[in-house]
PDB file of C-alpha atoms in Angstrom:
ATOM      1  CA  MET A   1      -7.052  19.549  22.397  1.00 45.00           C
ATOM      2  CA  SER A   2      -8.749  22.226  20.362  1.00 47.00           C
ATOM      3  CA  PHE A   3     -10.626  25.081  22.000  1.00 52.00           C
ATOM      4  CA  LEU A   4     -12.775  25.610  18.932  1.00 51.00           C
ATOM      5  CA  PRO A   5     -16.150  23.880  19.113  1.00 53.00           C
ATOM      6  CA  PHE A   6     -15.806  22.360  15.626  1.00 57.00           C
ATOM      7  CA  GLY A   7     -12.149  21.325  15.915  1.00 57.00           C
ATOM      8  CA  ARG A   8     -10.929  17.802  16.465  1.00 63.00           C
ATOM      9  CA  ALA A   9      -8.962  16.834  19.537  1.00 66.00           C
ATOM     10  CA  GLN A  10      -5.304  16.102  18.846  1.00 74.00           C
ATOM     11  CA  PRO A  11      -4.390  12.404  19.087  1.00 73.00           C
ATOM     12  CA  SER A  12      -2.488  11.321  22.169  1.00 83.00           C
ATOM     13  CA  SER A  13       0.989   9.866  22.039  1.00 88.00           C
ATOM     14  CA  ALA A  14      -0.391   6.339  22.466  1.00 87.00           C
ATOM     15  CA  GLU A  15      -2.814   6.910  19.577  1.00 89.00           C
ATOM     16  CA  LYS A  16       0.027   8.146  17.370  1.00 89.00           C
ATOM     17  CA  ILE A  17       2.101   5.071  18.221  1.00 92.00           C
ATOM     18  CA  ALA A  18      -0.847   2.755  17.514  1.00 91.00           C
ATOM     19  CA  ALA A  19      -1.462   4.487  14.182  1.00 91.00           C
ATOM     20  CA  ALA A  20       2.230   4.165  13.249  1.00 93.00           C
ATOM     21  CA  GLU A  21       2.224   0.464  14.188  1.00 94.00           C
ATOM     22  CA  THR A  22      -0.888  -0.132  12.100  1.00 94.00           C
ATOM     23  CA  GLU A  23       0.686   1.668   9.164  1.00 94.00           C
ATOM     24  CA  MET A  24       3.864  -0.411   9.462  1.00 95.00           C
ATOM     25  CA  GLU A  25       1.815  -3.626   9.531  1.00 96.00           C
ATOM     26  CA  MET A  26      -0.079  -2.530   6.415  1.00 92.00           C
ATOM     27  CA  ILE A  27       3.169  -1.684   4.602  1.00 92.00           C
ATOM     28  CA  ALA A  28       4.729  -5.024   5.594  1.00 95.00           C
ATOM     29  CA  GLU A  29       1.624  -6.873   4.384  1.00 95.00           C
ATOM     30  CA  MET A  30       1.677  -4.995   1.081  1.00 92.00           C
ATOM     31  CA  MET A  31       5.380  -5.754   0.586  1.00 93.00           C
ATOM     32  CA  ASN A  32       4.784  -9.442   1.327  1.00 95.00           C
ATOM     33  CA  ARG A  33       1.975  -9.576  -1.264  1.00 93.00           C
ATOM     34  CA  LEU A  34       4.175  -7.742  -3.770  1.00 94.00           C
ATOM     35  CA  ASN A  35       7.064 -10.107  -3.139  1.00 94.00           C
ATOM     36  CA  GLN A  36       4.920 -13.232  -3.364  1.00 93.00           C
ATOM     37  CA  SER A  37       3.106 -12.264  -6.549  1.00 94.00           C
ATOM     38  CA  CYS A  38       6.034 -10.800  -8.493  1.00 95.00           C
ATOM     39  CA  VAL A  39       8.642 -13.399  -7.517  1.00 93.00           C
ATOM     40  CA  LYS A  40       6.180 -16.207  -8.271  1.00 93.00           C
ATOM     41  CA  LYS A  41       5.469 -14.664 -11.663  1.00 95.00           C
ATOM     42  CA  CYS A  42       9.002 -13.633 -12.676  1.00 94.00           C
ATOM     43  CA  VAL A  43      11.549 -15.887 -10.986  1.00 91.00           C
ATOM     44  CA  PRO A  44      11.563 -19.606 -11.790  1.00 91.00           C
ATOM     45  CA  PRO A  45      11.653 -21.964  -8.799  1.00 88.00           C
ATOM     46  CA  GLU A  46      14.970 -23.475  -9.903  1.00 88.00           C
ATOM     47  CA  TYR A  47      17.889 -21.080  -9.697  1.00 81.00           C
ATOM     48  CA  ARG A  48      20.532 -21.283 -12.396  1.00 81.00           C
ATOM     49  CA  GLU A  49      22.533 -18.229 -11.363  1.00 86.00           C
ATOM     50  CA  GLY A  50      23.191 -16.284  -8.186  1.00 86.00           C
ATOM     51  CA  ASP A  51      21.888 -13.064  -9.742  1.00 92.00           C
ATOM     52  CA  LEU A  52      18.744 -12.256 -11.672  1.00 91.00           C
ATOM     53  CA  ASN A  53      19.087 -12.415 -15.424  1.00 93.00           C
ATOM     54  CA  LYS A  54      17.925  -9.545 -17.626  1.00 95.00           C
ATOM     55  CA  GLY A  55      14.514 -11.067 -18.360  1.00 95.00           C
ATOM     56  CA  GLU A  56      13.798 -11.671 -14.685  1.00 95.00           C
ATOM     57  CA  SER A  57      14.895  -8.148 -13.784  1.00 95.00           C
ATOM     58  CA  VAL A  58      12.692  -6.569 -16.439  1.00 97.00           C
ATOM     59  CA  CYS A  59       9.747  -8.746 -15.427  1.00 97.00           C
ATOM     60  CA  LEU A  60      10.160  -7.807 -11.753  1.00 96.00           C
ATOM     61  CA  ASP A  61      10.470  -4.121 -12.609  1.00 97.00           C
ATOM     62  CA  ARG A  62       7.259  -4.165 -14.640  1.00 97.00           C
ATOM     63  CA  CYS A  63       5.413  -6.274 -12.076  1.00 97.00           C
ATOM     64  CA  VAL A  64       6.334  -3.921  -9.214  1.00 96.00           C
ATOM     65  CA  SER A  65       5.348  -0.897 -11.302  1.00 96.00           C
ATOM     66  CA  LYS A  66       1.951  -2.403 -12.147  1.00 96.00           C
ATOM     67  CA  PHE A  67       1.417  -3.498  -8.547  1.00 94.00           C
ATOM     68  CA  PHE A  68       1.933   0.045  -7.252  1.00 93.00           C
ATOM     69  CA  ASP A  69      -0.189   1.553 -10.040  1.00 96.00           C
ATOM     70  CA  VAL A  70      -3.072  -0.698  -9.037  1.00 94.00           C
ATOM     71  CA  GLN A  71      -2.543   0.065  -5.339  1.00 91.00           C
ATOM     72  CA  MET A  72      -2.717   3.807  -6.059  1.00 93.00           C
ATOM     73  CA  LYS A  73      -5.877   3.460  -8.161  1.00 95.00           C
ATOM     74  CA  VAL A  74      -7.593   1.344  -5.516  1.00 93.00           C
ATOM     75  CA  SER A  75      -6.560   3.784  -2.788  1.00 91.00           C
ATOM     76  CA  GLU A  76      -7.844   6.793  -4.753  1.00 94.00           C
ATOM     77  CA  LYS A  77     -11.145   5.008  -5.450  1.00 94.00           C
ATOM     78  CA  MET A  78     -11.604   4.077  -1.803  1.00 92.00           C
ATOM     79  CA  GLN A  79     -10.815   7.624  -0.650  1.00 92.00           C
ATOM     80  CA  GLY A  80     -13.279   9.039  -3.177  1.00 92.00           C
ATOM     81  CA  ASP A  81     -15.983   6.629  -2.060  1.00 90.00           C
ATOM     82  CA  ALA A  82     -15.343   7.451   1.606  1.00 88.00           C
ATOM     83  CA  ALA A  83     -15.486  11.193   0.896  1.00 88.00           C
ATOM     84  CA  MET A  84     -18.744  10.764  -1.019  1.00 88.00           C
ATOM     85  CA  ARG A  85     -20.301   8.751   1.840  1.00 87.00           C
ATOM     86  CA  GLN A  86     -19.099  11.315   4.347  1.00 85.00           C
ATOM     87  CA  GLY A  87     -20.592  14.130   2.245  1.00 83.00           C
ATOM     88  CA  GLN A  88     -23.906  12.309   1.988  1.00 82.00           C
ATOM     89  CA  GLY A  89     -23.948  11.689   5.733  1.00 71.00           C
ATOM     90  CA  GLN A  90     -23.564  15.403   6.432  1.00 65.00           C
ATOM     91  CA  GLY A  91     -26.435  16.316   4.156  1.00 56.00           C
ATOM     92  CA  VAL A  92     -24.335  18.206   1.615  1.00 49.00           C
TER      93      VAL A  92
END
């Protein structure tokens, strides 16, 4: 707890655990979407070999890279929009 009138109270242990659980769920969901979209796009449904061939590996590498690039851009845009709304709400 902060003694300053404009400071925020520190989150409790239960709040920290809930936030960590939420973050883990979000990461798991993102990984599932990544796996579904990239494997569907890059790996044929019939397996010919036990390992990925070069084309599949390159495709997966590029797909994962693009997926994370888009995730970062969307995240930055959402954070910017939230900051702008917060600034407007405070009358800045």
